[in-house]
Amino acid sequence: MSQCNCDNPLVPELVQVSHIIEETSDIKTFYVSTMEGKKPFTPQPGQLGMVSLLNIGEGMFSITAQGENHLEFAIKKCGMLTDALHEIKTGQMIGVRGPYGNGFPIEKCLGKDMLFIGGGIGLAPVRSLIKYCFEHRDDFGSIDIVYGARSMADLCFKEDLFEQWPQEHNTKVHVTVDSGDENCPCNIGFVPAFLERINPEPQDKMVVLCGPPVMIKFCLQVLKKMGFTDDQVITTLEMRMKCGVGKCGRCNIGSKFVCLDGPVFTMAELNGLPNEF
Amino acid sequence: MKTITKANMMDAIAILAQDAQVLVPMTVDGISKFSLWGSEGTLAFSAVNTLLPPKDSLFPQTEKMYSYQVENQTITSLDIHNEAKQQIIFGIRPCDMQSIQCMDDVFLTKTFVDDFYRVKREKLITVCIGCNKTAPTCFCESMGGSPAGHGAADIQLCDLGNSYSIVAQTAAGQAVVEKWQGLVRDEEGSVPEVSCTLKVDAQGLPAQLSKMFNHPIWQEVSRKCIGCGTCTYLCPTCYCFDIDVQNNGNEGYRFRCWDSCMFSDYARMAGGHDPRPSKNERIRNRFLHKLEYFNERYGKNLCVGCGRCLTKCPVHVDITLFIDKVKEVSSIESVQL
């Protein structure tokens, strides 16, 4: 696990937003680099970063991707900090600290077929592992990506979904929207039902599942019916966080802290924790 | 044994106050707490434990972390506030000493070291006074402690009536005792034995509680809670904090302050989802944190048996009665099995 190497883990590093992509009407992806144009730190797929506007607040976000010289955060507008982040322009200085959290258990996935299931902004954390798999393509078997959003306009990472990822070797991308007209280039329907139609085989497969709680709940039922076991299914959790380093107390589920021991858990691990989520 | 008379003890403290901030138990405006030696108030060495625990000497109620200046999208400065003065807590009781051990586990272990805590902790010397009487609400023995003293204190004192016995337990404590040359003498004496009258059976609690997450006991225990947070503010081990900001034009600072898991917005997320929407879940989280989760994570209870929450809860939510109830439940349910 790659860890924050700062002297004081509660103090952010000052960085700049080098590029902003408007994904949907309420989701933007922010590219973040140091003032010298370097990558602030090198996270593992699934790790987190604390992003701050110093005069407003800090929030923990999954790092959806990284380049040679930048980190990417895909952020949905849904509160005081994220509303303000959506107002900023390229060149703005912000704070960032991390990386935090455990990241995806890559060693458990090596040599396996991968099934990624995402809903809405839930594709953001999953995308870091999808990209990792493509960068280390020979380490994994087939890759299936099932992704859904409310409408065509709400799909994130459209270039990845429709142009980049379908070109990859031994990879299928399955996109669905809750509602759309006859011109819609993808499936229409909810993710769990779509997943049932795709009917993936459980043998030698790991599932990475992330999205709204209701989608997770019904996808789990579908997966179970297909014969997937709880230790084949990996998910990431969200809780309110302040410190990000397992001290401030509020993101616990039982004796685990989501910021430090998570955010990535297998369903088997979650079954061993109090049912607070 | 090495002893110092109570009259000489005042001189001994004055010696320490020459080059450190010495905090002593005092009653100030009717509230007993640890205050700076020489400040206004009445010394309260004979009180069993102070109403306010000494935790704010390591973990202030409000603490400035860093300040900044912003000009046209550019942050022009970011200054970390993290300096600590040499502090001596003189007269800390064994229960509160144990609470420092709990906070050490939280802030100094498990991957990340909290630097704001570390600098203060490294400059803290603790002089513990064993209790030769206990309050009716004291139950440190049941939580694994002892009224007689605490092995982690730099110096352990024991009240012998007219004098205190002195045992330096660390090198830092030894260095302090050496400053008291001429005030300390050798005499025969014996340390009185004291025991808590309030007792609970905390044996096996984590394992029992781990099976009771969905038990109706939580509804029963939370029914009268008013969510005031008094228990968490007076608790010597409650360490949860919030981080927030104070702005003034183009500059401002970010600070952390005590927070309480009893408050309704404590775990509420952006977008409105709250995993602990009612006091039922909040009380459950607090008691399980104290008696199960902390044990699982750090191998000790997060309750030291100081009794403050029992004394001051306005609706008499009582953690010792709760423990009794858990034991009752487990004995009934094991009979049923």
Tab-separated table of N, CA and C in Angstrom, chain A residues 73-201:
chain	number	residue	atom	x	y	z
A	73	PHE	N	-9.532	13.422	-10.215
A	73	PHE	CA	-10.648	13.245	-9.288
A	73	PHE	C	-11.941	13.544	-10.036
A	74	ALA	N	-12.861	12.579	-10.110
A	74	ALA	CA	-14.178	12.826	-10.708
A	74	ALA	C	-15.134	13.131	-9.560
A	75	ILE	N	-15.692	14.340	-9.579
A	75	ILE	CA	-16.417	14.817	-8.401
A	75	ILE	C	-17.826	15.257	-8.773
A	76	LYS	N	-18.774	14.684	-8.048
A	76	LYS	CA	-20.179	15.040	-8.265
A	76	LYS	C	-20.554	16.188	-7.343
A	77	LYS	N	-21.351	17.083	-7.902
A	77	LYS	CA	-21.789	18.267	-7.165
A	77	LYS	C	-22.900	17.864	-6.213
A	78	CYS	N	-22.629	17.882	-4.908
A	78	CYS	CA	-23.719	17.474	-4.006
A	78	CYS	C	-23.586	18.077	-2.619
A	79	GLY	N	-22.878	19.193	-2.478
A	79	GLY	CA	-22.766	19.803	-1.154
A	79	GLY	C	-21.956	21.082	-1.244
A	80	MET	N	-21.655	21.659	-0.099
A	80	MET	CA	-21.000	22.974	-0.060
A	80	MET	C	-19.641	22.953	-0.769
A	81	LEU	N	-18.805	21.963	-0.430
A	81	LEU	CA	-17.462	21.904	-1.021
A	81	LEU	C	-17.531	21.577	-2.516
A	82	THR	N	-18.333	20.579	-2.854
A	82	THR	CA	-18.347	20.154	-4.260
A	82	THR	C	-19.010	21.208	-5.145
A	83	ASP	N	-19.986	21.942	-4.607
A	83	ASP	CA	-20.571	23.061	-5.367
A	83	ASP	C	-19.477	24.072	-5.689
A	84	ALA	N	-18.650	24.381	-4.684
A	84	ALA	CA	-17.585	25.375	-4.883
A	84	ALA	C	-16.517	24.832	-5.838
A	85	LEU	N	-16.211	23.539	-5.729
A	85	LEU	CA	-15.209	22.960	-6.634
A	85	LEU	C	-15.685	23.061	-8.088
A	86	HIS	N	-16.986	22.931	-8.291
A	86	HIS	CA	-17.515	23.002	-9.654
A	86	HIS	C	-17.436	24.405	-10.240
A	87	GLU	N	-17.184	25.402	-9.380
A	87	GLU	CA	-17.071	26.786	-9.863
A	87	GLU	C	-15.648	27.139	-10.277
A	88	ILE	N	-14.653	26.339	-9.867
A	88	ILE	CA	-13.271	26.783	-10.069
A	88	ILE	C	-12.846	26.624	-11.531
A	89	LYS	N	-11.779	27.362	-11.879
A	89	LYS	CA	-11.274	27.359	-13.253
A	89	LYS	C	-9.878	26.715	-13.265
A	90	THR	N	-9.449	26.314	-14.439
A	90	THR	CA	-8.101	25.770	-14.605
A	90	THR	C	-7.077	26.780	-14.055
A	91	GLY	N	-6.094	26.280	-13.355
A	91	GLY	CA	-5.071	27.154	-12.783
A	91	GLY	C	-5.282	27.454	-11.311
A	92	GLN	N	-6.477	27.181	-10.826
A	92	GLN	CA	-6.791	27.437	-9.413
A	92	GLN	C	-5.913	26.578	-8.503
A	93	MET	N	-5.431	27.194	-7.424
A	93	MET	CA	-4.681	26.430	-6.426
A	93	MET	C	-5.655	25.798	-5.445
A	94	ILE	N	-5.434	24.550	-5.156
A	94	ILE	CA	-6.238	23.864	-4.140
A	94	ILE	C	-5.286	23.076	-3.235
A	95	GLY	N	-5.846	22.413	-2.249
A	95	GLY	CA	-5.025	21.574	-1.384
A	95	GLY	C	-5.334	20.110	-1.654
A	96	VAL	N	-4.333	19.275	-1.508
A	96	VAL	CA	-4.592	17.840	-1.607
A	96	VAL	C	-3.683	17.112	-0.621
A	97	ARG	N	-4.194	16.067	-0.011
A	97	ARG	CA	-3.343	15.226	0.833
A	97	ARG	C	-3.738	13.768	0.650
A	98	GLY	N	-2.773	12.903	0.834
A	98	GLY	CA	-2.987	11.477	0.631
A	98	GLY	C	-1.707	10.837	0.133
A	99	PRO	N	-1.743	9.625	-0.419
A	99	PRO	CA	-2.948	8.819	-0.616
A	99	PRO	C	-3.373	8.119	0.666
A	100	TYR	N	-4.675	7.876	0.783
A	100	TYR	CA	-5.232	7.235	1.962
A	100	TYR	C	-5.975	5.963	1.562
A	101	GLY	N	-6.178	5.114	2.531
A	101	GLY	CA	-6.990	3.919	2.318
A	101	GLY	C	-6.192	2.755	1.767
A	102	ASN	N	-6.887	1.631	1.655
A	102	ASN	CA	-6.181	0.380	1.328
A	102	ASN	C	-6.014	0.130	-0.168
A	103	GLY	N	-6.915	0.637	-1.005
A	103	GLY	CA	-6.865	0.326	-2.433
A	103	GLY	C	-7.412	-1.066	-2.719
A	104	PHE	N	-7.523	-1.359	-4.006
A	104	PHE	CA	-8.076	-2.659	-4.413
A	104	PHE	C	-7.067	-3.779	-4.171
A	105	PRO	N	-7.546	-4.963	-3.783
A	105	PRO	CA	-6.640	-6.097	-3.547
A	105	PRO	C	-6.217	-6.727	-4.881
A	106	ILE	N	-5.252	-6.115	-5.531
A	106	ILE	CA	-4.864	-6.542	-6.878
A	106	ILE	C	-4.390	-7.991	-6.898
A	107	GLU	N	-3.671	-8.378	-5.819
A	107	GLU	CA	-3.128	-9.749	-5.801
A	107	GLU	C	-4.251	-10.795	-5.866
A	108	LYS	N	-5.443	-10.453	-5.317
A	108	LYS	CA	-6.580	-11.385	-5.377
A	108	LYS	C	-7.144	-11.492	-6.785
A	109	CYS	N	-6.860	-10.495	-7.621
A	109	CYS	CA	-7.467	-10.431	-8.961
A	109	CYS	C	-6.533	-10.989	-10.044
A	110	LEU	N	-5.255	-11.149	-9.724
A	110	LEU	CA	-4.295	-11.568	-10.747
A	110	LEU	C	-4.694	-12.901	-11.360
A	111	GLY	N	-4.657	-12.970	-12.686
A	111	GLY	CA	-4.975	-14.211	-13.393
A	111	GLY	C	-6.467	-14.470	-13.542
A	112	LYS	N	-7.298	-13.601	-12.942
A	112	LYS	CA	-8.748	-13.836	-12.977
A	112	LYS	C	-9.405	-13.036	-14.103
A	113	ASP	N	-10.604	-13.517	-14.509
A	113	ASP	CA	-11.468	-12.678	-15.332
A	113	ASP	C	-12.033	-11.578	-14.436
A	114	MET	N	-12.263	-10.411	-15.021
A	114	MET	CA	-12.734	-9.291	-14.205
A	114	MET	C	-14.101	-8.821	-14.696
A	115	LEU	N	-14.997	-8.638	-13.726
A	115	LEU	CA	-16.312	-8.071	-14.041
A	115	LEU	C	-16.466	-6.787	-13.224
A	116	PHE	N	-16.533	-5.659	-13.917
A	116	PHE	CA	-16.692	-4.376	-13.233
A	116	PHE	C	-18.141	-3.930	-13.385
A	117	ILE	N	-18.765	-3.562	-12.267
A	117	ILE	CA	-20.149	-3.087	-12.323
A	117	ILE	C	-20.205	-1.716	-11.646
A	118	GLY	N	-20.634	-0.714	-12.394
A	118	GLY	CA	-20.674	0.639	-11.830
A	118	GLY	C	-21.994	1.299	-12.119
A	119	GLY	N	-22.388	2.189	-11.208
A	119	GLY	CA	-23.592	2.983	-11.416
A	119	GLY	C	-23.297	4.435	-11.119
A	120	GLY	N	-23.643	5.335	-12.035
A	120	GLY	CA	-23.461	6.775	-11.822
A	120	GLY	C	-22.018	7.139	-11.517
A	121	ILE	N	-21.818	7.919	-10.465
A	121	ILE	CA	-20.468	8.346	-10.070
A	121	ILE	C	-19.678	7.162	-9.496
A	122	GLY	N	-20.374	6.038	-9.259
A	122	GLY	CA	-19.714	4.836	-8.741
A	122	GLY	C	-18.673	4.254	-9.682
A	123	LEU	N	-18.662	4.723	-10.921
A	123	LEU	CA	-17.603	4.251	-11.829
A	123	LEU	C	-16.258	4.912	-11.490
A	124	ALA	N	-16.313	6.042	-10.764
A	124	ALA	CA	-15.077	6.791	-10.502
A	124	ALA	C	-14.015	5.962	-9.775
A	125	PRO	N	-14.317	5.332	-8.633
A	125	PRO	CA	-13.278	4.525	-7.978
A	125	PRO	C	-12.897	3.288	-8.787
A	126	VAL	N	-13.887	2.679	-9.445
A	126	VAL	CA	-13.658	1.450	-10.198
A	126	VAL	C	-12.718	1.708	-11.379
A	127	ARG	N	-12.844	2.910	-11.953
A	127	ARG	CA	-12.064	3.250	-13.142
A	127	ARG	C	-10.554	3.148	-12.892
A	128	SER	N	-10.115	3.450	-11.654
A	128	SER	CA	-8.674	3.373	-11.366
A	128	SER	C	-8.170	1.945	-11.545
A	129	LEU	N	-9.006	0.966	-11.179
A	129	LEU	CA	-8.594	-0.430	-11.335
A	129	LEU	C	-8.754	-0.898	-12.782
A	130	ILE	N	-9.805	-0.425	-13.457
A	130	ILE	CA	-9.979	-0.774	-14.880
A	130	ILE	C	-8.731	-0.327	-15.653
A	131	LYS	N	-8.305	0.905	-15.384
A	131	LYS	CA	-7.131	1.428	-16.111
A	131	LYS	C	-5.878	0.621	-15.766
A	132	TYR	N	-5.780	0.250	-14.488
A	132	TYR	CA	-4.634	-0.571	-14.075
A	132	TYR	C	-4.625	-1.894	-14.843
A	133	CYS	N	-5.804	-2.511	-14.971
A	133	CYS	CA	-5.903	-3.797	-15.683
A	133	CYS	C	-5.451	-3.634	-17.138
A	134	PHE	N	-5.842	-2.530	-17.777
A	134	PHE	CA	-5.430	-2.328	-19.160
A	134	PHE	C	-3.924	-2.078	-19.266
A	135	GLU	N	-3.359	-1.419	-18.244
A	135	GLU	CA	-1.909	-1.181	-18.258
A	135	GLU	C	-1.125	-2.459	-17.998
A	136	HIS	N	-1.760	-3.418	-17.339
A	136	HIS	CA	-1.113	-4.715	-17.050
A	136	HIS	C	-1.989	-5.807	-17.639
A	137	ARG	N	-2.291	-5.690	-18.937
A	137	ARG	CA	-3.329	-6.499	-19.565
A	137	ARG	C	-3.090	-7.997	-19.433
A	138	ASP	N	-1.826	-8.425	-19.489
A	138	ASP	CA	-1.541	-9.863	-19.459
A	138	ASP	C	-1.773	-10.494	-18.088
A	139	ASP	N	-1.883	-9.660	-17.065
A	139	ASP	CA	-2.071	-10.202	-15.711
A	139	ASP	C	-3.512	-10.598	-15.428
A	140	PHE	N	-4.421	-10.258	-16.336
A	140	PHE	CA	-5.841	-10.520	-16.095
A	140	PHE	C	-6.452	-11.249	-17.285
A	141	GLY	N	-7.574	-11.964	-17.034
A	141	GLY	CA	-8.283	-12.666	-18.108
A	141	GLY	C	-9.204	-11.708	-18.848
A	142	SER	N	-10.410	-12.190	-19.145
A	142	SER	CA	-11.352	-11.324	-19.870
A	142	SER	C	-11.811	-10.193	-18.955
A	143	ILE	N	-12.212	-9.088	-19.590
A	143	ILE	CA	-12.708	-7.948	-18.806
A	143	ILE	C	-14.097	-7.577	-19.315
A	144	ASP	N	-15.075	-7.543	-18.389
A	144	ASP	CA	-16.418	-7.065	-18.714
A	144	ASP	C	-16.706	-5.836	-17.860
A	145	ILE	N	-17.184	-4.800	-18.510
A	145	ILE	CA	-17.514	-3.576	-17.778
A	145	ILE	C	-18.998	-3.300	-17.981
A	146	VAL	N	-19.738	-3.339	-16.866
A	146	VAL	CA	-21.179	-3.060	-16.923
A	146	VAL	C	-21.395	-1.721	-16.229
A	147	TYR	N	-21.954	-0.758	-16.963
A	147	TYR	CA	-22.097	0.568	-16.372
A	147	TYR	C	-23.452	1.159	-16.718
A	148	GLY	N	-24.068	1.777	-15.739
A	148	GLY	CA	-25.359	2.404	-15.972
A	148	GLY	C	-25.461	3.769	-15.337
A	149	ALA	N	-26.323	4.604	-15.926
A	149	ALA	CA	-26.622	5.913	-15.342
A	149	ALA	C	-28.080	6.225	-15.661
A	150	ARG	N	-28.558	7.356	-15.142
A	150	ARG	CA	-29.979	7.676	-15.330
A	150	ARG	C	-30.329	7.864	-16.806
A	151	SER	N	-29.447	8.597	-17.521
A	151	SER	CA	-29.728	8.886	-18.929
A	151	SER	C	-28.405	8.992	-19.666
A	152	MET	N	-28.454	9.113	-20.969
A	152	MET	CA	-27.232	9.294	-21.759
A	152	MET	C	-26.413	10.469	-21.240
A	153	ALA	N	-27.125	11.541	-20.866
A	153	ALA	CA	-26.427	12.749	-20.426
A	153	ALA	C	-25.714	12.532	-19.089
A	154	ASP	N	-26.131	11.502	-18.359
A	154	ASP	CA	-25.542	11.269	-17.032
A	154	ASP	C	-24.406	10.253	-17.046
A	155	LEU	N	-24.060	9.724	-18.200
A	155	LEU	CA	-22.941	8.769	-18.260
A	155	LEU	C	-21.610	9.510	-18.101
A	156	CYS	N	-20.787	9.013	-17.193
A	156	CYS	CA	-19.439	9.595	-17.006
A	156	CYS	C	-18.469	8.898	-17.956
A	157	PHE	N	-17.352	9.533	-18.188
A	157	PHE	CA	-16.223	8.927	-18.912
A	157	PHE	C	-16.666	8.360	-20.274
A	158	LYS	N	-17.419	9.141	-21.023
A	158	LYS	CA	-17.995	8.644	-22.290
A	158	LYS	C	-16.914	8.201	-23.273
A	159	GLU	N	-15.800	8.931	-23.296
A	159	GLU	CA	-14.737	8.564	-24.243
A	159	GLU	C	-14.187	7.177	-23.918
A	160	ASP	N	-13.982	6.926	-22.612
A	160	ASP	CA	-13.533	5.591	-22.205
A	160	ASP	C	-14.560	4.545	-22.623
A	161	LEU	N	-15.822	4.811	-22.320
A	161	LEU	CA	-16.880	3.809	-22.504
A	161	LEU	C	-17.106	3.457	-23.968
A	162	PHE	N	-17.100	4.491	-24.822
A	162	PHE	CA	-17.513	4.255	-26.197
A	162	PHE	C	-16.343	4.187	-27.177
A	163	GLU	N	-15.187	4.736	-26.788
A	163	GLU	CA	-14.072	4.744	-27.746
A	163	GLU	C	-12.869	3.934	-27.275
A	164	GLN	N	-12.385	4.222	-26.064
A	164	GLN	CA	-11.138	3.592	-25.616
A	164	GLN	C	-11.318	2.122	-25.218
A	165	TRP	N	-12.181	1.913	-24.235
A	165	TRP	CA	-12.226	0.585	-23.620
A	165	TRP	C	-12.696	-0.521	-24.578
A	166	PRO	N	-13.701	-0.256	-25.463
A	166	PRO	CA	-14.114	-1.348	-26.363
A	166	PRO	C	-12.998	-1.803	-27.300
A	167	GLN	N	-11.972	-0.968	-27.504
A	167	GLN	CA	-10.845	-1.327	-28.369
A	167	GLN	C	-9.870	-2.288	-27.690
A	168	GLU	N	-9.954	-2.367	-26.374
A	168	GLU	CA	-8.972	-3.168	-25.637
A	168	GLU	C	-9.186	-4.656	-25.909
A	169	HIS	N	-8.104	-5.411	-25.826
A	169	HIS	CA	-8.114	-6.855	-26.060
A	169	HIS	C	-9.037	-7.576	-25.073
A	170	ASN	N	-9.827	-8.528	-25.571
A	170	ASN	CA	-10.631	-9.409	-24.718
A	170	ASN	C	-11.483	-8.631	-23.699
A	171	THR	N	-12.109	-7.549	-24.187
A	171	THR	CA	-12.846	-6.658	-23.293
A	171	THR	C	-14.214	-6.339	-23.889
A	172	LYS	N	-15.233	-6.388	-23.042
A	172	LYS	CA	-16.566	-5.973	-23.496
A	172	LYS	C	-17.086	-4.873	-22.568
A	173	VAL	N	-17.668	-3.860	-23.177
A	173	VAL	CA	-18.253	-2.783	-22.388
A	173	VAL	C	-19.766	-2.817	-22.596
A	174	HIS	N	-20.501	-2.918	-21.489
A	174	HIS	CA	-21.963	-3.006	-21.554
A	174	HIS	C	-22.534	-1.770	-20.874
A	175	VAL	N	-23.204	-0.914	-21.652
A	175	VAL	CA	-23.701	0.334	-21.072
A	175	VAL	C	-25.223	0.316	-21.088
A	176	THR	N	-25.792	0.808	-19.997
A	176	THR	CA	-27.254	0.897	-19.918
A	176	THR	C	-27.662	2.226	-19.298
A	177	VAL	N	-28.838	2.703	-19.660
A	177	VAL	CA	-29.381	3.911	-19.019
A	177	VAL	C	-30.796	3.596	-18.535
A	178	ASP	N	-31.186	4.271	-17.454
A	178	ASP	CA	-32.507	3.998	-16.872
A	178	ASP	C	-33.613	4.346	-17.868
A	179	SER	N	-33.414	5.449	-18.590
A	179	SER	CA	-34.443	5.833	-19.558
A	179	SER	C	-33.782	6.490	-20.770
A	180	GLY	N	-34.388	6.296	-21.940
A	180	GLY	CA	-33.862	6.868	-23.175
A	180	GLY	C	-34.836	6.599	-24.316
A	181	ASP	N	-34.608	7.225	-25.475
A	181	ASP	CA	-35.527	7.003	-26.602
A	181	ASP	C	-34.963	5.941	-27.550
A	182	GLU	N	-35.629	5.745	-28.697
A	182	GLU	CA	-35.227	4.648	-29.584
A	182	GLU	C	-33.864	4.884	-30.233
A	183	ASN	N	-33.385	6.138	-30.223
A	183	ASN	CA	-32.064	6.429	-30.800
A	183	ASN	C	-30.921	6.135	-29.842
A	184	CYS	N	-31.253	5.750	-28.640
A	184	CYS	CA	-30.234	5.515	-27.608
A	184	CYS	C	-29.285	4.395	-28.072
A	185	PRO	N	-27.965	4.666	-28.080
A	185	PRO	CA	-27.017	3.670	-28.587
A	185	PRO	C	-26.714	2.551	-27.599
A	186	CYS	N	-27.357	2.552	-26.468
A	186	CYS	CA	-27.051	1.502	-25.488
A	186	CYS	C	-28.347	0.896	-24.976
A	187	ASN	N	-28.189	-0.034	-24.031
A	187	ASN	CA	-29.357	-0.692	-23.452
A	187	ASN	C	-30.168	0.289	-22.598
A	188	ILE	N	-31.463	0.034	-22.492
A	188	ILE	CA	-32.301	0.834	-21.601
A	188	ILE	C	-32.827	-0.083	-20.508
A	189	GLY	N	-32.577	0.289	-19.268
A	189	GLY	CA	-33.022	-0.529	-18.133
A	189	GLY	C	-32.065	-0.355	-16.967
A	190	PHE	N	-32.444	-0.876	-15.809
A	190	PHE	CA	-31.601	-0.745	-14.621
A	190	PHE	C	-30.444	-1.741	-14.666
A	191	VAL	N	-29.388	-1.404	-13.942
A	191	VAL	CA	-28.172	-2.226	-13.968
A	191	VAL	C	-28.422	-3.681	-13.542
A	192	PRO	N	-29.140	-3.949	-12.430
A	192	PRO	CA	-29.281	-5.350	-12.002
A	192	PRO	C	-29.951	-6.224	-13.063
A	193	ALA	N	-31.015	-5.701	-13.693
A	193	ALA	CA	-31.710	-6.475	-14.722
A	193	ALA	C	-30.796	-6.696	-15.929
A	194	PHE	N	-30.040	-5.655	-16.280
A	194	PHE	CA	-29.089	-5.721	-17.394
A	194	PHE	C	-28.025	-6.785	-17.106
A	195	LEU	N	-27.571	-6.791	-15.881
A	195	LEU	CA	-26.562	-7.762	-15.446
A	195	LEU	C	-27.110	-9.189	-15.571
A	196	GLU	N	-28.361	-9.351	-15.209
A	196	GLU	CA	-28.999	-10.661	-15.289
A	196	GLU	C	-29.019	-11.146	-16.744
A	197	ARG	N	-29.281	-10.202	-17.673
A	197	ARG	CA	-29.318	-10.560	-19.099
A	197	ARG	C	-27.925	-10.933	-19.609
A	198	ILE	N	-26.916	-10.196	-19.142
A	198	ILE	CA	-25.534	-10.484	-19.589
A	198	ILE	C	-25.105	-11.850	-19.058
A	199	ASN	N	-25.593	-12.181	-17.875
A	199	ASN	CA	-25.422	-13.502	-17.269
A	199	ASN	C	-23.970	-13.997	-17.229
A	200	PRO	N	-23.085	-13.267	-16.541
A	200	PRO	CA	-21.680	-13.683	-16.489
A	200	PRO	C	-21.485	-14.984	-15.701
A	201	GLU	N	-20.501	-15.767	-16.132
A	201	GLU	CA	-20.167	-17.026	-15.445
A	201	GLU	C	-19.304	-16.706	-14.216
